[in-house]
């Protein structure tokens, strides 16, 4: 649909990551030569997209892990040669503890913001989730580097996981203590041929605990609502939250490389996406007051009966 501004996901996938997050599916990393090829593929995709679509709103640079790509500065410079669109960098951020490297990245001039993940309110929990000792302290140092360089467009990202389900108030309070926007979503549950690996299921949080977090922390949610953003979380699971949105229909791309992986794919708006991102509702949702606005939950949570919709009714 020419003319519609869109967000485009560029994915520096499988190029290398020093973390081993419990929910991550890809630890096998490619050589530098191959990483360059991945980067070149993404730039060709961007060029093609620019030829097809007159305008790009934003580039979401994702992967595992873009911050650890050895030639990231040149990659950003090449993006700048193709489009004036700004870039949101989604990265574990660990490479940015090198302040000179961070300075070089910012000097390219096309990064609008960074999204950095923290999965626990202390080193013990976060380092366990990311499978890397010292990661928590590193990310705190990285946040300090951004401050020293005067760059404030940061968003903290977290996931509701089995591993942190009993510490959600501590986690969200900790994240909000930085005074930055915080986004949260449920951990993804990738399946293959309709089956789910035990390791994947072990990460799924108890949704009753997620629901009771929103209930018990209603005052906190209300007070910091402007800074709290929740993705693919149904209204009935997040009472009181206002910034609830669903998979950004405007975002295109980012899943092509999944075709080579044991992850079910699906079609959405003519595009291949990971099946675990597809949102679903149940027949119970028909009577729900939020029925029009709410797009439900990511399908594995319904398929595996981990979630039971609670339709909102007129009181
Ligand atoms: S009952 Fe269904 S439509 Fe209503 S909020 Fe829950 S998931 Fe959404």
mmCIF file of N, CA, C and O in Angstrom, residues 234-287:
data_model
loop_
_atom_site.group_PDB
_atom_site.id
_atom_site.type_symbol
_atom_site.label_atom_id
_atom_site.label_comp_id
_atom_site.label_asym_id
_atom_site.label_seq_id
_atom_site.Cartn_x
_atom_site.Cartn_y
_atom_site.Cartn_z
ATOM 1 N N UNK A 234 -3.941 -8.898 26.755
ATOM 2 C CA UNK A 234 -5.367 -8.585 26.680
ATOM 3 C C UNK A 234 -5.807 -7.703 27.843
ATOM 4 O O UNK A 234 -5.242 -7.788 28.939
ATOM 5 N N UNK A 235 -6.812 -6.893 27.587
ATOM 6 C CA UNK A 235 -7.302 -5.951 28.596
ATOM 7 C C UNK A 235 -7.637 -6.652 29.913
ATOM 8 O O UNK A 235 -7.343 -6.159 30.994
ATOM 9 N N UNK A 236 -8.250 -7.853 29.797
ATOM 10 C CA UNK A 236 -8.725 -8.508 31.024
ATOM 11 C C UNK A 236 -7.573 -9.066 31.868
ATOM 12 O O UNK A 236 -7.770 -9.456 33.018
ATOM 13 N N UNK A 237 -6.364 -9.084 31.288
ATOM 14 C CA UNK A 237 -5.210 -9.573 32.043
ATOM 15 C C UNK A 237 -4.439 -8.413 32.665
ATOM 16 O O UNK A 237 -3.604 -8.614 33.545
ATOM 17 N N UNK A 238 -4.730 -7.210 32.218
ATOM 18 C CA UNK A 238 -3.975 -6.036 32.692
ATOM 19 C C UNK A 238 -4.914 -4.917 33.135
ATOM 20 O O UNK A 238 -4.852 -3.794 32.607
ATOM 21 N N UNK A 239 -5.795 -5.218 34.119
ATOM 22 C CA UNK A 239 -6.740 -4.175 34.547
ATOM 23 C C UNK A 239 -6.019 -2.914 35.006
ATOM 24 O O UNK A 239 -4.988 -3.000 35.687
ATOM 25 N N UNK A 240 -6.533 -1.765 34.576
ATOM 26 C CA UNK A 240 -5.964 -0.492 35.020
ATOM 27 C C UNK A 240 -4.907 0.061 34.086
ATOM 28 O O UNK A 240 -4.637 1.259 34.079
ATOM 29 N N UNK A 241 -4.280 -0.802 33.275
ATOM 30 C CA UNK A 241 -3.244 -0.301 32.358
ATOM 31 C C UNK A 241 -3.897 0.458 31.216
ATOM 32 O O UNK A 241 -4.962 0.072 30.739
ATOM 33 N N UNK A 242 -3.296 1.557 30.778
ATOM 34 C CA UNK A 242 -3.891 2.329 29.675
ATOM 35 C C UNK A 242 -3.120 2.134 28.372
ATOM 36 O O UNK A 242 -3.701 2.096 27.305
ATOM 37 N N UNK A 243 -1.796 1.993 28.464
ATOM 38 C CA UNK A 243 -1.020 1.851 27.223
ATOM 39 C C UNK A 243 -0.889 0.394 26.824
ATOM 40 O O UNK A 243 0.147 -0.229 27.005
ATOM 41 N N UNK A 244 -2.000 -0.108 26.317
ATOM 42 C CA UNK A 244 -2.001 -1.506 25.862
ATOM 43 C C UNK A 244 -2.058 -1.475 24.346
ATOM 44 O O UNK A 244 -2.955 -0.871 23.781
ATOM 45 N N UNK A 245 -1.091 -2.084 23.689
ATOM 46 C CA UNK A 245 -1.223 -2.140 22.229
ATOM 47 C C UNK A 245 -0.864 -3.521 21.732
ATOM 48 O O UNK A 245 -0.279 -4.320 22.463
ATOM 49 N N UNK A 246 -1.222 -3.762 20.498
ATOM 50 C CA UNK A 246 -1.055 -5.100 19.934
ATOM 51 C C UNK A 246 -0.063 -5.038 18.791
ATOM 52 O O UNK A 246 0.240 -3.989 18.263
ATOM 53 N N UNK A 247 0.377 -6.190 18.367
ATOM 54 C CA UNK A 247 1.510 -6.283 17.447
ATOM 55 C C UNK A 247 1.371 -5.186 16.380
ATOM 56 O O UNK A 247 0.401 -5.087 15.671
ATOM 57 N N UNK A 248 2.361 -4.369 16.334
ATOM 58 C CA UNK A 248 2.327 -3.168 15.505
ATOM 59 C C UNK A 248 2.039 -3.539 14.060
ATOM 60 O O UNK A 248 2.889 -3.989 13.309
ATOM 61 N N UNK A 249 0.777 -3.339 13.672
ATOM 62 C CA UNK A 249 0.359 -3.707 12.319
ATOM 63 C C UNK A 249 1.164 -2.951 11.283
ATOM 64 O O UNK A 249 1.222 -3.328 10.132
ATOM 65 N N UNK A 250 1.801 -1.860 11.737
ATOM 66 C CA UNK A 250 2.541 -1.079 10.752
ATOM 67 C C UNK A 250 3.935 -1.647 10.546
ATOM 68 O O UNK A 250 4.607 -1.330 9.583
ATOM 69 N N UNK A 251 4.367 -2.504 11.506
ATOM 70 C CA UNK A 251 5.750 -2.987 11.384
ATOM 71 C C UNK A 251 5.791 -4.128 10.381
ATOM 72 O O UNK A 251 4.995 -5.049 10.451
ATOM 73 N N UNK A 252 6.724 -4.006 9.461
ATOM 74 C CA UNK A 252 6.859 -5.051 8.442
ATOM 75 C C UNK A 252 8.202 -5.734 8.608
ATOM 76 O O UNK A 252 9.185 -5.116 8.969
ATOM 77 N N UNK A 253 8.231 -7.031 8.273
ATOM 78 C CA UNK A 253 9.502 -7.740 8.194
ATOM 79 C C UNK A 253 10.018 -8.237 9.525
ATOM 80 O O UNK A 253 9.386 -8.103 10.551
ATOM 81 N N UNK A 254 11.165 -8.846 9.428
ATOM 82 C CA UNK A 254 11.852 -9.278 10.641
ATOM 83 C C UNK A 254 11.793 -10.770 10.901
ATOM 84 O O UNK A 254 12.435 -11.257 11.810
ATOM 85 N N UNK A 255 11.005 -11.521 10.088
ATOM 86 C CA UNK A 255 10.870 -12.955 10.368
ATOM 87 C C UNK A 255 11.371 -13.848 9.245
ATOM 88 O O UNK A 255 11.302 -15.078 9.347
ATOM 89 N N UNK A 256 11.901 -13.261 8.164
ATOM 90 C CA UNK A 256 12.271 -14.085 6.999
ATOM 91 C C UNK A 256 13.172 -15.248 7.400
ATOM 92 O O UNK A 256 13.003 -16.377 6.959
ATOM 93 N N UNK A 257 14.130 -14.975 8.277
ATOM 94 C CA UNK A 257 15.130 -16.014 8.597
ATOM 95 C C UNK A 257 14.521 -17.149 9.413
ATOM 96 O O UNK A 257 15.104 -18.217 9.537
ATOM 97 N N UNK A 258 13.309 -16.961 9.931
ATOM 98 C CA UNK A 258 12.668 -18.019 10.723
ATOM 99 C C UNK A 258 12.308 -19.221 9.864
ATOM 100 O O UNK A 258 12.142 -20.321 10.350
ATOM 101 N N UNK A 259 12.203 -18.960 8.548
ATOM 102 C CA UNK A 259 11.789 -20.066 7.661
ATOM 103 C C UNK A 259 12.793 -21.218 7.771
ATOM 104 O O UNK A 259 12.448 -22.364 7.583
ATOM 105 N N UNK A 260 14.056 -20.842 8.081
ATOM 106 C CA UNK A 260 15.092 -21.900 8.139
ATOM 107 C C UNK A 260 15.146 -22.520 9.547
ATOM 108 O O UNK A 260 15.976 -23.366 9.831
ATOM 109 N N UNK A 261 14.287 -22.065 10.428
ATOM 110 C CA UNK A 261 14.361 -22.574 11.809
ATOM 111 C C UNK A 261 13.134 -23.432 12.116
ATOM 112 O O UNK A 261 12.126 -23.359 11.431
ATOM 113 N N UNK A 262 13.250 -24.201 13.164
ATOM 114 C CA UNK A 262 12.110 -25.054 13.573
ATOM 115 C C UNK A 262 11.129 -24.190 14.361
ATOM 116 O O UNK A 262 10.953 -24.358 15.572
ATOM 117 N N UNK A 263 10.524 -23.253 13.677
ATOM 118 C CA UNK A 263 9.531 -22.365 14.312
ATOM 119 C C UNK A 263 8.363 -22.231 13.341
ATOM 120 O O UNK A 263 8.563 -21.939 12.161
ATOM 121 N N UNK A 264 7.154 -22.483 13.824
ATOM 122 C CA UNK A 264 5.984 -22.381 12.953
ATOM 123 C C UNK A 264 5.809 -20.949 12.458
ATOM 124 O O UNK A 264 5.970 -20.000 13.233
ATOM 125 N N UNK A 265 5.473 -20.822 11.181
ATOM 126 C CA UNK A 265 5.240 -19.500 10.598
ATOM 127 C C UNK A 265 3.763 -19.381 10.222
ATOM 128 O O UNK A 265 3.052 -20.382 10.124
ATOM 129 N N UNK A 266 3.331 -18.147 10.028
ATOM 130 C CA UNK A 266 1.940 -17.916 9.597
ATOM 131 C C UNK A 266 1.925 -16.706 8.681
ATOM 132 O O UNK A 266 2.925 -15.991 8.590
ATOM 133 N N UNK A 267 0.812 -16.496 8.024
ATOM 134 C CA UNK A 267 0.695 -15.328 7.137
ATOM 135 C C UNK A 267 -0.130 -14.269 7.859
ATOM 136 O O UNK A 267 -1.133 -14.581 8.502
ATOM 137 N N UNK A 268 0.323 -13.044 7.802
ATOM 138 C CA UNK A 268 -0.461 -11.930 8.348
ATOM 139 C C UNK A 268 -0.295 -10.751 7.412
ATOM 140 O O UNK A 268 0.833 -10.305 7.177
ATOM 141 N N UNK A 269 -1.365 -10.241 6.860
ATOM 142 C CA UNK A 269 -1.345 -9.139 5.896
ATOM 143 C C UNK A 269 -0.364 -9.434 4.769
ATOM 144 O O UNK A 269 0.459 -8.603 4.390
ATOM 145 N N UNK A 270 -0.405 -10.694 4.282
ATOM 146 C CA UNK A 270 0.436 -11.034 3.134
ATOM 147 C C UNK A 270 1.902 -11.230 3.498
ATOM 148 O O UNK A 270 2.751 -11.430 2.650
ATOM 149 N N UNK A 271 2.185 -11.170 4.800
ATOM 150 C CA UNK A 271 3.580 -11.305 5.229
ATOM 151 C C UNK A 271 3.770 -12.557 6.061
ATOM 152 O O UNK A 271 2.867 -12.969 6.777
ATOM 153 N N UNK A 272 4.982 -13.134 5.989
ATOM 154 C CA UNK A 272 5.292 -14.269 6.861
ATOM 155 C C UNK A 272 5.710 -13.756 8.224
ATOM 156 O O UNK A 272 6.607 -12.914 8.312
ATOM 157 N N UNK A 273 5.016 -14.225 9.250
ATOM 158 C CA UNK A 273 5.405 -13.865 10.615
ATOM 159 C C UNK A 273 5.475 -15.146 11.430
ATOM 160 O O UNK A 273 4.910 -16.176 11.046
ATOM 161 N N UNK A 274 6.167 -15.059 12.567
ATOM 162 C CA UNK A 274 6.221 -16.224 13.448
ATOM 163 C C UNK A 274 4.811 -16.480 13.975
ATOM 164 O O UNK A 274 4.133 -15.558 14.425
ATOM 165 N N UNK A 275 4.364 -17.744 13.903
ATOM 166 C CA UNK A 275 2.987 -18.078 14.298
ATOM 167 C C UNK A 275 2.713 -17.695 15.749
ATOM 168 O O UNK A 275 1.591 -17.332 16.106
ATOM 169 N N UNK A 276 3.746 -17.708 16.573
ATOM 170 C CA UNK A 276 3.528 -17.394 17.995
ATOM 171 C C UNK A 276 3.201 -15.917 18.216
ATOM 172 O O UNK A 276 2.841 -15.519 19.317
ATOM 173 N N UNK A 277 3.309 -15.097 17.157
ATOM 174 C CA UNK A 277 2.952 -13.674 17.308
ATOM 175 C C UNK A 277 1.498 -13.409 16.943
ATOM 176 O O UNK A 277 0.986 -12.325 17.164
ATOM 177 N N UNK A 278 0.866 -14.386 16.360
ATOM 178 C CA UNK A 278 -0.515 -14.180 15.910
ATOM 179 C C UNK A 278 -1.433 -14.069 17.124
ATOM 180 O O UNK A 278 -1.361 -14.892 18.041
ATOM 181 N N UNK A 279 -2.264 -13.044 17.136
ATOM 182 C CA UNK A 279 -3.167 -12.817 18.270
ATOM 183 C C UNK A 279 -4.473 -13.563 18.067
ATOM 184 O O UNK A 279 -4.932 -13.718 16.927
ATOM 185 N N UNK A 280 -5.042 -14.001 19.170
ATOM 186 C CA UNK A 280 -6.233 -14.847 19.083
ATOM 187 C C UNK A 280 -7.189 -14.520 20.213
ATOM 188 O O UNK A 280 -6.758 -14.100 21.295
ATOM 189 N N UNK A 281 -8.480 -14.709 19.953
ATOM 190 C CA UNK A 281 -9.482 -14.543 21.010
ATOM 191 C C UNK A 281 -10.317 -15.803 21.069
ATOM 192 O O UNK A 281 -10.266 -16.631 20.169
ATOM 193 N N UNK A 282 -11.077 -15.950 22.146
ATOM 194 C CA UNK A 282 -11.941 -17.146 22.217
ATOM 195 C C UNK A 282 -13.393 -16.713 22.044
ATOM 196 O O UNK A 282 -13.705 -15.521 22.058
ATOM 197 N N UNK A 283 -14.279 -17.703 21.956
ATOM 198 C CA UNK A 283 -15.713 -17.382 21.757
ATOM 199 C C UNK A 283 -16.233 -16.557 22.931
ATOM 200 O O UNK A 283 -17.120 -15.719 22.774
ATOM 201 N N UNK A 284 -15.607 -16.724 24.098
ATOM 202 C CA UNK A 284 -16.044 -15.955 25.281
ATOM 203 C C UNK A 284 -15.889 -14.459 25.042
ATOM 204 O O UNK A 284 -16.575 -13.634 25.636
ATOM 205 N N UNK A 285 -14.978 -14.093 24.156
ATOM 206 C CA UNK A 285 -14.667 -12.669 23.945
ATOM 207 C C UNK A 285 -15.798 -11.933 23.246
ATOM 208 O O UNK A 285 -15.857 -10.705 23.275
ATOM 209 N N UNK A 286 -16.717 -12.724 22.636
ATOM 210 C CA UNK A 286 -17.791 -12.073 21.861
ATOM 211 C C UNK A 286 -18.631 -11.165 22.752
ATOM 212 O O UNK A 286 -19.097 -10.123 22.324
ATOM 213 N N UNK A 287 -18.789 -11.550 24.012
ATOM 214 C CA UNK A 287 -19.664 -10.754 24.892
ATOM 215 C C UNK A 287 -18.879 -9.703 25.660
ATOM 216 O O UNK A 287 -19.413 -9.036 26.537
#
